[in-house]
């Protein structure tokens, strides 16, 4: 079989009996919407992250949208985020009639450059959404100092960092509101769309639960403008099984990442981890000035790769009205042109990883293609 970039098939086979039984229990119960498994996964996730509240959602995107709705973001407001991320981070801002305000990334971490944040704050700024890209957390102590001084809410986009830590605290506990995704390709993923919101704020949690269910926690009593943002019971059942094994899968990802870094750091730009952080390696990403050639060569040898993300958001036509131009965010633009993500998942074999490493190093020996 061809090497898989993220081998969900092997994962399913490993836990097949438990997953099948969990799904069958839901089918037998007929409680497909807000069944007991939804409340069980919320309780377990809140305990795992050590937050008072977990509100499960229909997707990571809806988690961000609902969080902005809960703090009243709307027309005339501004929300600061980065242009080097998946479009969901910024599209939810625009969906509510607010304006995304971009700041560039740090070229070493790919995370929001906090040195640029204060200059982007105006009297219209309602929130900051840092993105924990690839599995690594922004310096939240520094960010909260900035946000607190200006009375701004921090909404953590932890769609890729579930399992990482900062100062011994698990990801999804750093924001006033923290959002994650259970898209199948995530480190903890279900078999469809899904997500969650975490907060210690009782009032926000109550608002979020209402927004999730068409604006009301009591049937036929609508206190908020809401959406249909519920997590399916079947997806909750799948997550309950996968969460049991998440920590051991996380350790395996970290072992693979160390091996990649040891082998490749002298030839490529490899991931860095800030002090007092751990990295979840949801995605293992290197940089190369010869991405297309190397990606093509790896593909010819059966090695899958991916590019997150080939265009920064200010380059996307949908955000053309924001008035940004090429050159405004040089670090984001350069990263978009150079990043290359490698296969990493708990079932990647040593033989497969050796093939990836050998092929990459062989490309570095090609004349005029030295990397560092």
mmCIF file of C-alpha atoms in Angstrom, residues 197-342:
data_model
loop_
_atom_site.group_PDB
_atom_site.id
_atom_site.type_symbol
_atom_site.label_atom_id
_atom_site.label_comp_id
_atom_site.label_asym_id
_atom_site.label_seq_id
_atom_site.Cartn_x
_atom_site.Cartn_y
_atom_site.Cartn_z
ATOM 1 C CA UNK A 197 -15.148 25.448 22.916
ATOM 2 C CA UNK A 198 -13.542 25.703 26.356
ATOM 3 C CA UNK A 199 -13.921 28.443 28.957
ATOM 4 C CA UNK A 200 -13.839 28.993 32.700
ATOM 5 C CA UNK A 201 -16.405 31.798 32.394
ATOM 6 C CA UNK A 202 -19.837 30.577 33.533
ATOM 7 C CA UNK A 203 -21.752 33.368 31.801
ATOM 8 C CA UNK A 204 -19.985 32.861 28.475
ATOM 9 C CA UNK A 205 -20.559 29.111 28.701
ATOM 10 C CA UNK A 206 -24.286 29.655 29.216
ATOM 11 C CA UNK A 207 -24.446 32.008 26.234
ATOM 12 C CA UNK A 208 -22.492 29.555 24.071
ATOM 13 C CA UNK A 209 -24.808 26.667 24.921
ATOM 14 C CA UNK A 210 -27.775 28.790 23.921
ATOM 15 C CA UNK A 211 -26.146 29.984 20.686
ATOM 16 C CA UNK A 212 -25.314 26.365 19.792
ATOM 17 C CA UNK A 213 -28.997 25.385 19.801
ATOM 18 C CA UNK A 214 -30.726 28.123 17.819
ATOM 19 C CA UNK A 215 -30.338 30.606 20.650
ATOM 20 C CA UNK A 216 -32.031 28.771 23.489
ATOM 21 C CA UNK A 217 -31.278 26.225 26.189
ATOM 22 C CA UNK A 218 -34.972 25.602 26.839
ATOM 23 C CA UNK A 219 -37.075 24.278 23.976
ATOM 24 C CA UNK A 220 -39.153 27.010 22.285
ATOM 25 C CA UNK A 221 -37.515 29.729 24.413
ATOM 26 C CA UNK A 222 -34.977 31.666 22.346
ATOM 27 C CA UNK A 223 -32.875 34.160 24.288
ATOM 28 C CA UNK A 224 -30.142 34.699 21.674
ATOM 29 C CA UNK A 225 -29.687 34.714 17.934
ATOM 30 C CA UNK A 226 -28.053 31.351 17.442
ATOM 31 C CA UNK A 227 -27.143 28.653 14.961
ATOM 32 C CA UNK A 228 -27.435 24.899 14.630
ATOM 33 C CA UNK A 229 -23.983 24.206 16.052
ATOM 34 C CA UNK A 230 -24.408 20.854 17.794
ATOM 35 C CA UNK A 231 -22.013 17.913 17.717
ATOM 36 C CA UNK A 232 -23.650 14.731 16.423
ATOM 37 C CA UNK A 233 -23.979 11.957 19.006
ATOM 38 C CA UNK A 234 -22.210 9.457 16.725
ATOM 39 C CA UNK A 235 -19.209 11.778 16.460
ATOM 40 C CA UNK A 236 -19.174 12.160 20.244
ATOM 41 C CA UNK A 237 -19.155 8.381 20.589
ATOM 42 C CA UNK A 238 -16.156 8.085 18.262
ATOM 43 C CA UNK A 239 -14.297 10.776 20.208
ATOM 44 C CA UNK A 240 -14.949 8.994 23.510
ATOM 45 C CA UNK A 241 -13.070 5.976 22.176
ATOM 46 C CA UNK A 242 -10.235 7.929 20.593
ATOM 47 C CA UNK A 243 -9.682 10.114 23.664
ATOM 48 C CA UNK A 244 -8.726 6.995 25.657
ATOM 49 C CA UNK A 245 -5.701 6.529 23.410
ATOM 50 C CA UNK A 246 -4.875 10.127 22.655
ATOM 51 C CA UNK A 247 -1.945 10.549 25.030
ATOM 52 C CA UNK A 248 -0.124 7.489 23.724
ATOM 53 C CA UNK A 249 -0.725 8.627 20.142
ATOM 54 C CA UNK A 250 0.604 12.075 21.077
ATOM 55 C CA UNK A 251 3.797 10.565 22.484
ATOM 56 C CA UNK A 252 4.308 8.640 19.256
ATOM 57 C CA UNK A 253 3.917 11.812 17.197
ATOM 58 C CA UNK A 254 6.501 13.525 19.366
ATOM 59 C CA UNK A 255 8.928 10.612 18.972
ATOM 60 C CA UNK A 256 8.574 10.748 15.191
ATOM 61 C CA UNK A 257 9.055 14.522 15.219
ATOM 62 C CA UNK A 258 12.295 14.217 17.204
ATOM 63 C CA UNK A 259 13.608 11.703 14.676
ATOM 64 C CA UNK A 260 12.681 13.967 11.759
ATOM 65 C CA UNK A 261 14.359 16.950 13.392
ATOM 66 C CA UNK A 262 17.527 15.039 14.285
ATOM 67 C CA UNK A 263 17.877 13.863 10.692
ATOM 68 C CA UNK A 264 16.805 16.992 8.814
ATOM 69 C CA UNK A 265 17.778 20.044 10.867
ATOM 70 C CA UNK A 266 21.198 20.383 9.249
ATOM 71 C CA UNK A 267 19.649 20.504 5.777
ATOM 72 C CA UNK A 268 16.211 22.094 6.227
ATOM 73 C CA UNK A 269 14.487 24.592 8.473
ATOM 74 C CA UNK A 270 12.710 22.369 10.987
ATOM 75 C CA UNK A 271 10.094 23.205 13.674
ATOM 76 C CA UNK A 272 11.077 25.073 16.822
ATOM 77 C CA UNK A 273 9.405 24.931 20.211
ATOM 78 C CA UNK A 274 9.294 27.951 22.492
ATOM 79 C CA UNK A 275 10.592 27.675 26.043
ATOM 80 C CA UNK A 276 8.063 26.190 28.497
ATOM 81 C CA UNK A 277 6.054 24.722 25.593
ATOM 82 C CA UNK A 278 5.502 21.249 24.251
ATOM 83 C CA UNK A 279 4.513 20.671 20.625
ATOM 84 C CA UNK A 280 1.691 18.358 19.536
ATOM 85 C CA UNK A 281 3.049 17.976 15.976
ATOM 86 C CA UNK A 282 -0.413 17.854 14.472
ATOM 87 C CA UNK A 283 1.559 18.742 11.347
ATOM 88 C CA UNK A 284 5.338 18.395 10.890
ATOM 89 C CA UNK A 285 6.467 21.224 8.643
ATOM 90 C CA UNK A 286 9.848 22.041 7.110
ATOM 91 C CA UNK A 287 10.869 24.901 4.824
ATOM 92 C CA UNK A 288 12.624 24.727 1.478
ATOM 93 C CA UNK A 289 13.325 27.172 -1.321
ATOM 94 C CA UNK A 290 12.817 24.304 -3.776
ATOM 95 C CA UNK A 291 9.404 23.112 -2.641
ATOM 96 C CA UNK A 292 7.875 22.181 -5.982
ATOM 97 C CA UNK A 293 10.880 20.160 -7.138
ATOM 98 C CA UNK A 294 11.242 18.367 -3.817
ATOM 99 C CA UNK A 295 7.525 17.716 -3.505
ATOM 100 C CA UNK A 296 7.479 16.255 -7.014
ATOM 101 C CA UNK A 297 10.492 14.067 -6.337
ATOM 102 C CA UNK A 298 8.962 12.728 -3.130
ATOM 103 C CA UNK A 299 5.678 12.019 -4.888
ATOM 104 C CA UNK A 300 7.497 9.973 -7.523
ATOM 105 C CA UNK A 301 8.796 7.765 -4.704
ATOM 106 C CA UNK A 302 5.359 7.325 -3.134
ATOM 107 C CA UNK A 303 5.889 9.876 -0.366
ATOM 108 C CA UNK A 304 2.831 12.123 0.211
ATOM 109 C CA UNK A 305 3.288 15.716 1.360
ATOM 110 C CA UNK A 306 1.023 18.719 1.885
ATOM 111 C CA UNK A 307 1.245 22.498 1.830
ATOM 112 C CA UNK A 308 -0.385 24.506 4.625
ATOM 113 C CA UNK A 309 -1.026 27.136 3.191
ATOM 114 C CA UNK A 310 -0.106 28.015 -0.422
ATOM 115 C CA UNK A 311 -1.593 31.530 -0.182
ATOM 116 C CA UNK A 312 -1.827 33.898 2.749
ATOM 117 C CA UNK A 313 -5.318 35.194 3.444
ATOM 118 C CA UNK A 314 -4.622 38.765 2.342
ATOM 119 C CA UNK A 315 -3.835 37.280 -1.083
ATOM 120 C CA UNK A 316 -7.275 35.660 -1.348
ATOM 121 C CA UNK A 317 -9.822 37.494 -3.528
ATOM 122 C CA UNK A 318 -12.499 37.377 -0.820
ATOM 123 C CA UNK A 319 -10.388 39.649 1.385
ATOM 124 C CA UNK A 320 -9.459 42.080 -1.364
ATOM 125 C CA UNK A 321 -11.678 44.770 0.140
ATOM 126 C CA UNK A 322 -9.460 44.954 3.226
ATOM 127 C CA UNK A 323 -6.946 46.952 1.213
ATOM 128 C CA UNK A 324 -3.862 44.828 1.826
ATOM 129 C CA UNK A 325 -1.296 44.292 -0.922
ATOM 130 C CA UNK A 326 1.542 41.875 -1.634
ATOM 131 C CA UNK A 327 4.453 42.807 0.610
ATOM 132 C CA UNK A 328 2.347 43.873 3.585
ATOM 133 C CA UNK A 329 3.045 40.611 5.435
ATOM 134 C CA UNK A 330 6.378 39.374 4.081
ATOM 135 C CA UNK A 331 6.934 36.568 6.594
ATOM 136 C CA UNK A 332 3.494 35.073 5.928
ATOM 137 C CA UNK A 333 3.999 35.367 2.177
ATOM 138 C CA UNK A 334 7.424 33.720 2.291
ATOM 139 C CA UNK A 335 6.165 30.900 4.481
ATOM 140 C CA UNK A 336 3.314 30.272 2.043
ATOM 141 C CA UNK A 337 5.885 29.814 -0.707
ATOM 142 C CA UNK A 338 8.269 27.563 1.223
ATOM 143 C CA UNK A 339 6.537 25.373 3.815
ATOM 144 C CA UNK A 340 6.187 21.642 3.188
ATOM 145 C CA UNK A 341 4.508 19.216 5.588
ATOM 146 C CA UNK A 342 5.615 15.610 5.923
#
